[in-house]
XYZ file of C-alpha atoms in Angstrom:
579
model
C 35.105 4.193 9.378
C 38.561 5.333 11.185
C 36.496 8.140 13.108
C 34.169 5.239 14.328
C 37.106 2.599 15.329
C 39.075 5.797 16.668
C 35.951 6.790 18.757
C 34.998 3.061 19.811
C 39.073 2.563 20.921
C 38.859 5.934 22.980
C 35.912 4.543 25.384
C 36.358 0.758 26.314
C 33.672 1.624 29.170
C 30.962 2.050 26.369
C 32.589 -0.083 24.286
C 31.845 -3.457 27.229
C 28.467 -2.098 28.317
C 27.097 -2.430 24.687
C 28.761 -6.138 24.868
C 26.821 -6.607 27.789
C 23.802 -4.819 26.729
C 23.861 -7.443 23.171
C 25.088 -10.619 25.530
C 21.325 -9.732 27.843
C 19.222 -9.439 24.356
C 20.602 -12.485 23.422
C 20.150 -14.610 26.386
C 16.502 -13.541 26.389
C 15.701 -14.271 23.038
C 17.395 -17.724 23.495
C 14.888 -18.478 26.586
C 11.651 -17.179 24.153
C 12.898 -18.392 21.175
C 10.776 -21.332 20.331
C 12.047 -24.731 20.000
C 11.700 -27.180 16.784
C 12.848 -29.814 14.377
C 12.761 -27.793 11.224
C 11.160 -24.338 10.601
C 7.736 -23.676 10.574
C 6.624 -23.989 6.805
C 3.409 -22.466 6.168
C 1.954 -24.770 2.938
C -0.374 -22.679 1.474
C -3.163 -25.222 0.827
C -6.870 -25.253 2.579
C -9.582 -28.200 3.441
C -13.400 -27.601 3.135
C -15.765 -29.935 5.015
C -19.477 -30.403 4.440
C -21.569 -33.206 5.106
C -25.355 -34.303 4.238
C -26.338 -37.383 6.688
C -27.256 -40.143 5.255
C -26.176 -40.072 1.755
C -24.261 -42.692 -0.256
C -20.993 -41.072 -1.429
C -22.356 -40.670 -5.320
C -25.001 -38.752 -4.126
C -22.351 -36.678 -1.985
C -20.680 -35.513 -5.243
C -23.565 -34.826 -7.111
C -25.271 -32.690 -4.962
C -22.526 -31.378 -2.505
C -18.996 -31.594 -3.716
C -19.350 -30.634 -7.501
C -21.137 -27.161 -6.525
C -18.586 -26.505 -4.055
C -15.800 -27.012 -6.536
C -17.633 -24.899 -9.433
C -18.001 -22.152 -6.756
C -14.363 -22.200 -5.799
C -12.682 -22.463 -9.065
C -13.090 -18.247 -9.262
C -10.898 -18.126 -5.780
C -8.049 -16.112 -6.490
C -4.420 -17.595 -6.213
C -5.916 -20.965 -6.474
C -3.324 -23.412 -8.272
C -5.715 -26.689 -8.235
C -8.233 -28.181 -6.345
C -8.912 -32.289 -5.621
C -11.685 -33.918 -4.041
C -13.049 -37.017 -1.957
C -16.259 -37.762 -1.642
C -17.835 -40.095 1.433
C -20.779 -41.344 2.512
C -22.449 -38.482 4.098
C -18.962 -36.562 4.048
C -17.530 -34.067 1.537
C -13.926 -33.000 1.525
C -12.306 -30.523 -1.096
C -8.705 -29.893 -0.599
C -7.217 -25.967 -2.186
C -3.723 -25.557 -3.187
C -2.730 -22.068 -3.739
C -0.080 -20.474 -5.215
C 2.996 -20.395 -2.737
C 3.896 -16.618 -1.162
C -0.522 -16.521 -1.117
C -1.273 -15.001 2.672
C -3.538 -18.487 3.537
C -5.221 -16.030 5.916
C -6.446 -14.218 3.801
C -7.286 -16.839 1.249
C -9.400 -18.279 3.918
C -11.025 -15.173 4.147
C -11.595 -15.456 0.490
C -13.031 -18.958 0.523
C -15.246 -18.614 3.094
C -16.950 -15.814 1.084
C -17.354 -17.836 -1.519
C -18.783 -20.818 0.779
C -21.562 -18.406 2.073
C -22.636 -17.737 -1.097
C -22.795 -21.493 -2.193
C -23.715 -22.715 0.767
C -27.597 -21.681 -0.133
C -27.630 -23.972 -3.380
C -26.877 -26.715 -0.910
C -29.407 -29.140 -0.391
C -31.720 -28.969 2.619
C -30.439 -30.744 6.195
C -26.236 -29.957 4.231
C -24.118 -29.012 6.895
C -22.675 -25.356 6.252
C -19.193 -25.757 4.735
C -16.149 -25.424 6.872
C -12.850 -23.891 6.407
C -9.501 -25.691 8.379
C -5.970 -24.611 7.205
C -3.241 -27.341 6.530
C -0.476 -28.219 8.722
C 2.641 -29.727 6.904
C 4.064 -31.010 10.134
C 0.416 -33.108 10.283
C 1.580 -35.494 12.483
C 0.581 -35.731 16.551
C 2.650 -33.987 18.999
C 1.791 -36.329 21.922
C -0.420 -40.241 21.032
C -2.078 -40.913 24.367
C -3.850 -44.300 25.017
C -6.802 -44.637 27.143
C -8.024 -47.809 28.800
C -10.789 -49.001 31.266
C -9.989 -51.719 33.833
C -13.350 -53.537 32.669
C -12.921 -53.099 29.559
C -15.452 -50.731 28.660
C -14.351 -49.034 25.275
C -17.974 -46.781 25.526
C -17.145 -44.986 28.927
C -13.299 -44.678 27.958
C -14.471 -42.703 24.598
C -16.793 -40.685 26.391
C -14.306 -39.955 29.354
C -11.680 -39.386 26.361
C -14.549 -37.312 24.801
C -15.523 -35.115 27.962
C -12.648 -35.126 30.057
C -9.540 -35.791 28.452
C -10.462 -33.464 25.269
C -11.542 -30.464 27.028
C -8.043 -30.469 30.052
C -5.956 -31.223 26.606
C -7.129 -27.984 24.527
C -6.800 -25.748 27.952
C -2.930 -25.999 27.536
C -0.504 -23.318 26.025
C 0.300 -24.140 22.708
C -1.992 -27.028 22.026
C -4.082 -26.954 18.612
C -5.884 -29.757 17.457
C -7.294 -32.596 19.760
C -8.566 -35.753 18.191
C -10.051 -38.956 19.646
C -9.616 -42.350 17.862
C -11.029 -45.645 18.835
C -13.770 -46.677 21.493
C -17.196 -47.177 20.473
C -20.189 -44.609 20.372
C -23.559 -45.658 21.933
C -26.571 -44.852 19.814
C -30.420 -45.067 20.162
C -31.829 -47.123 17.457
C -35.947 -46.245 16.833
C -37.761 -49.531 14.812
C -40.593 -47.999 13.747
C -44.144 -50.513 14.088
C -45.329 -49.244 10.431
C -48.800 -51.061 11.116
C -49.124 -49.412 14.637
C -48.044 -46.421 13.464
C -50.415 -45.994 10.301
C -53.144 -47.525 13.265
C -52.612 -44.028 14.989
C -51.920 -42.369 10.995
C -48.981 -41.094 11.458
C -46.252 -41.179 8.914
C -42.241 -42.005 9.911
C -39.823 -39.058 10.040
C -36.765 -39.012 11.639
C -36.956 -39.855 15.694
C -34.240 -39.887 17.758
C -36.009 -39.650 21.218
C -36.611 -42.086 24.073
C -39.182 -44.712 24.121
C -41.508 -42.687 27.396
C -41.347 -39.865 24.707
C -44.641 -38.538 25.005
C -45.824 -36.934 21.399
C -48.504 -35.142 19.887
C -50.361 -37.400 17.079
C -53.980 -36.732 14.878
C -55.781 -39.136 17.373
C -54.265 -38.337 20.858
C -50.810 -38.105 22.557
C -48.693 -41.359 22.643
C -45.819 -42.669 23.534
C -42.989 -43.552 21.332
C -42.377 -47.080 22.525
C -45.858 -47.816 21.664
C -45.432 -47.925 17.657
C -41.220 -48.518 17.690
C -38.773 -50.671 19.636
C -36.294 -48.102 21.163
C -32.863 -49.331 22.230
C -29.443 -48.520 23.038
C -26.428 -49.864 20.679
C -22.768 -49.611 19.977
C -22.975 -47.418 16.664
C -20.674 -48.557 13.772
C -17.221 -47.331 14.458
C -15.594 -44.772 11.793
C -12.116 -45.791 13.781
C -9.962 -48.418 15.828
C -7.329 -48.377 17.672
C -5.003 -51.186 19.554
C -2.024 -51.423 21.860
C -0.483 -54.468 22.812
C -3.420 -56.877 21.863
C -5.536 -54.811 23.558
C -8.469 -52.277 22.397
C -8.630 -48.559 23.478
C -9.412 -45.363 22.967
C -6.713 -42.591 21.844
C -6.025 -39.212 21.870
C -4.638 -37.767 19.553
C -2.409 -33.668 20.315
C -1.388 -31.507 17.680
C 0.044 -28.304 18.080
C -0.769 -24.975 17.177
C 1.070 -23.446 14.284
C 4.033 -21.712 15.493
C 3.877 -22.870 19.286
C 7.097 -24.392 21.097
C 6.689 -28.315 20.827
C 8.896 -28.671 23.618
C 7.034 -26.330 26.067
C 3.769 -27.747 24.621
C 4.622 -31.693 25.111
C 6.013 -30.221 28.664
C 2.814 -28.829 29.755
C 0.561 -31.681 28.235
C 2.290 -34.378 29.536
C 2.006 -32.647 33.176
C -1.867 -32.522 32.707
C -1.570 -36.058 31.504
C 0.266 -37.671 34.696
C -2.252 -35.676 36.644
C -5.092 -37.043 34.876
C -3.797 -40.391 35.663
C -3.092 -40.363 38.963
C -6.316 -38.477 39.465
C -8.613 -41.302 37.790
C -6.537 -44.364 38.790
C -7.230 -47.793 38.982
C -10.675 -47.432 36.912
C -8.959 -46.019 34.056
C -5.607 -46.258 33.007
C -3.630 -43.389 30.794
C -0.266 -44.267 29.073
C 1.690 -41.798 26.680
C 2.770 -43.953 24.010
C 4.791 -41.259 21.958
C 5.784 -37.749 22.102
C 7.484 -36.667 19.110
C 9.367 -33.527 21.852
C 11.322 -35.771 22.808
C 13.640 -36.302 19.545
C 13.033 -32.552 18.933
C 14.413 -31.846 21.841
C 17.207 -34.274 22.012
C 18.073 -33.235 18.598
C 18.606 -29.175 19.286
C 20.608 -30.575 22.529
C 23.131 -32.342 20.823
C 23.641 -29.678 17.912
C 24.328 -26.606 20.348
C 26.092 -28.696 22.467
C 28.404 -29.593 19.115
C 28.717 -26.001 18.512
C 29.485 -25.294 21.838
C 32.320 -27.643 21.333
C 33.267 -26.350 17.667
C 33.107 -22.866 19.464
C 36.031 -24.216 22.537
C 38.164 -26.022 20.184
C 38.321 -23.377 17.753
C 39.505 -21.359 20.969
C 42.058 -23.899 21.676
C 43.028 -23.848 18.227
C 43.699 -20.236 17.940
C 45.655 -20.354 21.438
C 48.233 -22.750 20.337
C 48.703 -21.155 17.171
C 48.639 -17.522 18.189
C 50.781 -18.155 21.229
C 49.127 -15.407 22.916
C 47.302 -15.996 25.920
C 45.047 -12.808 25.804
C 45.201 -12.622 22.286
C 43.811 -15.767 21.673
C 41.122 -15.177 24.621
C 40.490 -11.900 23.022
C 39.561 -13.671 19.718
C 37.594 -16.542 21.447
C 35.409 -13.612 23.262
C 33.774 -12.839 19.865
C 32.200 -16.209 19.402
C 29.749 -15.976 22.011
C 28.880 -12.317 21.567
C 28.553 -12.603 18.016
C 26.142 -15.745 18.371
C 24.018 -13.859 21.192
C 23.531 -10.997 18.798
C 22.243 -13.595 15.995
C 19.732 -14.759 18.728
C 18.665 -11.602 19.466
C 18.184 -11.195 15.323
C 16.526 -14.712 15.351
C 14.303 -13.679 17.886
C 13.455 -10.039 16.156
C 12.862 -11.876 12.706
C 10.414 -14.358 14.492
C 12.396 -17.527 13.776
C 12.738 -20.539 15.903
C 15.349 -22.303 17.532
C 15.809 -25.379 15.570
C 18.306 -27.562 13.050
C 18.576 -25.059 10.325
C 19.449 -21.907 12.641
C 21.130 -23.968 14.851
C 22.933 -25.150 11.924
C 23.240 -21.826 10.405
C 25.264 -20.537 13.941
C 27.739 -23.772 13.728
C 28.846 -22.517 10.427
C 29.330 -18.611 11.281
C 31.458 -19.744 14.437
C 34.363 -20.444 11.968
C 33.641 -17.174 10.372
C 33.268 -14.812 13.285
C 36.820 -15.926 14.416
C 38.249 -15.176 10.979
C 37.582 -11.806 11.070
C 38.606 -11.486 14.706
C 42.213 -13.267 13.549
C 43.092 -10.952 11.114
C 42.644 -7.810 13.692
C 44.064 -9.120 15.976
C 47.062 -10.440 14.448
C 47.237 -6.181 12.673
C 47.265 -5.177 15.858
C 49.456 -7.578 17.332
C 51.943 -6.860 14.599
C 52.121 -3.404 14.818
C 52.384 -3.100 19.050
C 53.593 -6.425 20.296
C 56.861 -4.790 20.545
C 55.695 -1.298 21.739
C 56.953 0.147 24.788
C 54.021 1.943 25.954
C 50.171 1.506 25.213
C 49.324 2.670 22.384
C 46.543 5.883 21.864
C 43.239 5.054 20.214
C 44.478 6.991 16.758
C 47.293 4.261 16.276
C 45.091 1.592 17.170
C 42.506 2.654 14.480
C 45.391 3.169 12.089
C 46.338 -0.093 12.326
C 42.997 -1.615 12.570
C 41.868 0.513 9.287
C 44.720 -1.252 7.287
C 42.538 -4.472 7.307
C 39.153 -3.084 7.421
C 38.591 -3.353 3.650
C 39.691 -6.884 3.550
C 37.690 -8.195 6.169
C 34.582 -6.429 5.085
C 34.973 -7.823 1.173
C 35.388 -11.449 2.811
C 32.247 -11.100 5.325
C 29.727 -9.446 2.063
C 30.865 -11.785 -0.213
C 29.457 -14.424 2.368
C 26.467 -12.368 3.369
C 25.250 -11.252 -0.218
C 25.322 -15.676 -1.220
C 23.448 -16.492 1.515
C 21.023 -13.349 1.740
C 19.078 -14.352 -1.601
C 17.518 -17.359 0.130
C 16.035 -15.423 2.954
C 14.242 -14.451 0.714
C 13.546 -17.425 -1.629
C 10.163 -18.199 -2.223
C 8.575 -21.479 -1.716
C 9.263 -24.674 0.482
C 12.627 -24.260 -0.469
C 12.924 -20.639 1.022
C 10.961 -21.744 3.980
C 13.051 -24.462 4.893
C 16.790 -23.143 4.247
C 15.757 -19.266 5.548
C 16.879 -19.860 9.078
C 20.065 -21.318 8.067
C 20.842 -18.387 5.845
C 19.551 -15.588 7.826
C 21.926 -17.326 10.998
C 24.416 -17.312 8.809
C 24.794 -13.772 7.673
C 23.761 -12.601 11.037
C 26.443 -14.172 12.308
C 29.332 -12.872 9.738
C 28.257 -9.828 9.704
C 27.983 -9.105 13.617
C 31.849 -11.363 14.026
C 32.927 -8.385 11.768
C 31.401 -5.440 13.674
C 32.324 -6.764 16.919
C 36.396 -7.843 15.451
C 36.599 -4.023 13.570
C 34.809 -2.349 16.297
C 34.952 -4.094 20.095
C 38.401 -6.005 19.765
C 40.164 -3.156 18.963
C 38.918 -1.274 22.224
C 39.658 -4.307 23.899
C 43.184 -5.002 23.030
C 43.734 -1.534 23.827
C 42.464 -2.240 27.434
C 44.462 -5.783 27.806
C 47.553 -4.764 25.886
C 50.459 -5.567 27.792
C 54.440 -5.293 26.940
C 56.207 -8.177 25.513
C 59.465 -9.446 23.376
C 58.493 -9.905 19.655
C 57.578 -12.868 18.564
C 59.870 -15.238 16.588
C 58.917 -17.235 13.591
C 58.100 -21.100 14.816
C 58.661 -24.250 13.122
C 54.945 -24.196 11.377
C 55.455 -20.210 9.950
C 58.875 -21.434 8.377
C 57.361 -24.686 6.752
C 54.683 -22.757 5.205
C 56.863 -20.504 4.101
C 59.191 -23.429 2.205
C 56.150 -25.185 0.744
C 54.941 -21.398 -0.911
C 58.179 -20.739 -1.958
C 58.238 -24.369 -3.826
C 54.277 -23.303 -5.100
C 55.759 -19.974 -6.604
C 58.737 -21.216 -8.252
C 56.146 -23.745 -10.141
C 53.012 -22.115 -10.457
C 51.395 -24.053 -13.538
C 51.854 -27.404 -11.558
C 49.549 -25.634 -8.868
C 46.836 -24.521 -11.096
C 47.152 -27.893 -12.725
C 46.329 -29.385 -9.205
C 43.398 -27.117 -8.834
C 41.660 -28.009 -11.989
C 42.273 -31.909 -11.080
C 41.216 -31.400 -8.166
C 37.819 -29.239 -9.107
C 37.181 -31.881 -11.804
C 37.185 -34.337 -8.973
C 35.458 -33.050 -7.023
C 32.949 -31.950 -9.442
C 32.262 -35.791 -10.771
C 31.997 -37.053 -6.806
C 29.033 -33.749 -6.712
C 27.241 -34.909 -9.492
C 27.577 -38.564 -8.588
C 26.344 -37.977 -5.522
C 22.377 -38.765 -4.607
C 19.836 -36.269 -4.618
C 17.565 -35.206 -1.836
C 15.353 -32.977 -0.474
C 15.783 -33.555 3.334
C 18.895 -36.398 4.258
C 17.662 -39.757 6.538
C 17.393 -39.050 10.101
C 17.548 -41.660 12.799
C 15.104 -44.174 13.274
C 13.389 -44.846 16.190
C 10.065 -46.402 15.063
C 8.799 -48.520 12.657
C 5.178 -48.397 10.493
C 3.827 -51.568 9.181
C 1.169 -51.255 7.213
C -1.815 -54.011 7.050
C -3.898 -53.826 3.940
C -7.412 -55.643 4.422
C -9.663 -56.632 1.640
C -11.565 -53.458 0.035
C -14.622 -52.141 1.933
C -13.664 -53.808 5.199
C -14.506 -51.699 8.310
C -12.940 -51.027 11.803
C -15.081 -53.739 13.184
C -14.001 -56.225 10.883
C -10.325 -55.465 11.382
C -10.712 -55.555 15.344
C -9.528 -59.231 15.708
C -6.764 -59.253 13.625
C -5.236 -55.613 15.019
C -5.318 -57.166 18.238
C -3.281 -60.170 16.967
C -1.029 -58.059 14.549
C 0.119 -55.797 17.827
C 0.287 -58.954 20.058
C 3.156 -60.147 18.061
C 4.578 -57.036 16.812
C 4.868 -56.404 20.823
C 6.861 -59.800 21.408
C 9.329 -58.371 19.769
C 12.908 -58.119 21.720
C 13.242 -54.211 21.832
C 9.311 -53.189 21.490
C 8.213 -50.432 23.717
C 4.924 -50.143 22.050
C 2.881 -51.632 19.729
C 0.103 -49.975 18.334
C -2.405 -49.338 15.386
C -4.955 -47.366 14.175
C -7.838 -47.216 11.204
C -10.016 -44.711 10.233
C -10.466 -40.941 11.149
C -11.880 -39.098 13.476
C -14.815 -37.078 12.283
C -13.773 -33.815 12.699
C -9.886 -35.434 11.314
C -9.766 -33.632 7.669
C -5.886 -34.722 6.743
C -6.674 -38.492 6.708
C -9.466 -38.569 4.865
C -8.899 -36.020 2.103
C -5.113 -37.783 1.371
C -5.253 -40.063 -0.823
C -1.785 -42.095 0.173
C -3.965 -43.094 3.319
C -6.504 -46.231 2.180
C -9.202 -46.436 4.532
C -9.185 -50.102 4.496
C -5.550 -50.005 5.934
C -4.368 -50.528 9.397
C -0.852 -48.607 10.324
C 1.040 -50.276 13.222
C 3.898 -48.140 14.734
């Protein structure tokens, strides 16, 4: 190790253009370096859809759900397996062991479906496979509205328009619609005109001018049925303000920058309204960015801060201008070389690494104290500068103590990088930033700073011992001459705080801030979106009046290609959620 410092002293040149060369790798991982809340944690757990038109939910399980689950129960790594059953509508919901490659267990599945699929019933839709998405909650809720009130041509717009400019931009996943009403063509078959030409009813969906083929002749549809248009019964409602419309719902794809994402949407968004305005009127009601990025703002700006202070700190107590700036240098190299580790381990910017950074400031400078102070020590009162063999002399003398402090620290934390399960998921960044951090502080303090004192090291009087030095020096004087009383303190102490630990509440993830609030409106069992209408509208109304209410607005039902709603259970479809 001496032969490296000694080498590393000798060539300051090198020694700043490998500072640089780590300060560039870190500034461009922070600008790729995706942006979030939390990590991304990938749940392993799978949906599969299929649906058989126009049968009553028992006959759903009989005939579709129950062979589906007999045919998955042989998929390997799968934990347990729950269904819900619909009219017309099956959804099966696979959990699967956690550390399971979910790409590959969709693989799996999907075998398994094509095989099954063929004891389906005939006119069964052929099973689908959709992955789950812990964070299942909309990036961006946008509300669509016609000026006359036409909730048909806002779905459809919604549908056609909206939909398809939505899944064109970077990042975006998911795209549901919610609300509005579907027009349908209902056929009421004439079963005396029809048996008049003998024919037999099967299932039409044509016009009334439809000219078909029959045993007597050609005919026309509209002679044996009344054909019509009508608003089809809604599977979903949704209301702002008192007021009906149609929304759109943006999720984002797994592992995409929120922030970037909710950037680029909400510029197709604005354009879209402008664009279509006054016939149609598109509001954002909430972008869950916003907090996310809010959130990351304030924490690096608090490290940022932690990061200066500690630099103050260290100047008044060091008393040495370029000492102390010597020291404060590390911080920000240090944390660009966890970036650029971040960025090469595929992690994310968010609370956890962010987090993770915030504590390793206080340890990067540790390491960078102790060197300096050696060095300090041993030349402040030199006359000349000293070679690079006395600087790694005296850097060497405190090599072994800085490296036992910074493993210590790395090998605790290093076990949950690789912890398996939510657990691991969640607390990886913060440990990975963490050891990243110590470990590069004590490369750059045993390797960089002493190349760099070397460089800055300037003649000066030796320093005398000030009025803090001398009281420390009294109080462990006092601490030696009685050293049961200070163990005795310890072990109060430790028992202390031990009983304020395990009184203390248990969580998985602490409160955050609260910037919305979900009421939830149960209506009697088996009551549709149409028969909630009237009382959403008056529920939001009111909610709305409220002093402080930027939006009010609620939603039933799912969308038919939603799978998350439907197949959890917490979620009563005979509920209306106001936010």
């Amino acid at each position: 190790m001496k032969s490296i410092i000694r080498w590393c002293a000798g060539r300051p040149v090198a020694v700043i253009m490998a500072i640089a060369a780590v300060m560039l790798a870190g500034i461009a991982s922070a600008a790729r370096l995706p942006l979030g809340r939390l990590p991304e944690i990938e749940v392993p757990r799978l949906f599969v859809e299929a649906a058989l038109p126009g049968l009553p939910a028992s006959d759903i399980r009989t005939l579709v759900t129950v062979p589906l689950e007999d045919a998955l129960s042989s998929a390997k790594g799968l934990v347990r397996s729950s269904s819900i059953s619909t009219d017309g509508r099956s959804i099966l919901t696979l959990e699967f062991s956690w550390g399971e490659d979910i790409k590959s267990a969709a693989g799996r599945v999907r075998e398994i479906l094509d095989s099954a699929y063929i004891a389906l019933p005939e006119g069964a839709t052929k099973p689908r496979v959709l992955s789950f998405d812990p964070g299942a909650e909309p990036l961006m809720t946008v509300s669509i509205a016609h000026s006359g009130g036409d909730l048909a041509f806002a779905r459809r717009f919604a549908e056609r328009e909206v939909k398809a400019r939505l899944r064109r931009v970077e990042g975006a996943g998911q795209v549901l619609v919610a609300g509005g009403t579907e027009r349908e063509v209902a056929v009421a078959v004439d079963m005396k005109r029809a048996a008049a030409r003998g024919l037999t009813v099967y299932a039409v969906e044509e016009l009334a001018d439809l000219v078909a083929p029959g045993p007597s002749g050609p005919f026309r549809l509209g002679d044996i049925a009344d054909v019509a248009k009508r608003n089809a019964p809604r599977k979903s409602l949704f209301v702002v303000d008192g007021e009906e419309r149609v929304a759109i719902e943006l999720y984002k794809r797994t592992g995409a920058d929120p922030v970037a994402t909710a950037r680029d949407a909400r510029s197709a968004i604005e354009k879209m309204a402008t664009e279509f305005s006054p016939d149609l009127r598109i509001e954002i009601l909430d972008d869950s960015s916003l907090p996310i990025a809010a959130s990351i703002r304030n924490l690096a700006a608090a490290a940022a801060a932690g990061a200066v202070i500690a630099a103050a700190v260290l100047f008044v107590l060091l008393r040495d201008a370029t000492g102390a700036a010597l020291v404060a240098s590390s911080i920000p190299v240090s944390v660009f070389a966890t970036l650029s580790i971040l960025g090469i381990a595929g992690k994310s910017l968010n609370g956890m690494s962010l987090g993770g950074l915030a504590v390793a400031v206080g340890m990067i400078s540790d390491n960078a104290v102790v060197v300096i102070d050696a060095l300090s020590s041993e030349f402040e009162s030199a006359e000349e500068r000293p070679d690079a063999e006395a600087v790694a002399d005296a850097t060497v003398t405190v090599v072994g103590g800085t490296f036992g402090s910074t493993i210590t620290t790395a090998l605790v934390f290093l076990p949950i990088v690789f912890l398996p399960g939510a657990l691991g998921a969640l607390y990886s960044d913060l440990a990975l930033a963490i050891v990243a951090g110590t470990v590069s502080g004590w490369f750059g303090a045993v390797l960089a700073l002493p190349s760099l004192y070397r460089v800055s090291w300037t003649p000066r009087p030796a320093r005398k011992r000030d009025g803090l030095e001398k009281a420390y020096l009294s109080v462990l004087a006092k601490a030696l001459r009685k050293p049961r009383m200070v163990i005795l303190s310890a072990a109060v102490l430790a028992l202390i705080g031990t009983a304020m630990t395990i009184a203390m509440p248990v969580v998985f993830m602490p409160d955050g801030a609260v910037s919305s609030l979900v009421v939830r409106a149960v209506f009697p069992r088996g009551t549709d979106p149409d028969g909630m209408s009237r009382e959403a509208e008056m529920l939001t109304a009111s909610l709305r009046a409220v002093p402080g209410t930027s939006f009010a607005y609620g939603r039933c039902g799912a969308a038919a290609d939603d799978c998350a709603r439907p197949a959890d259970p917490s979620r009563e479809a005979d509920c209306l959620c106001i936010t």
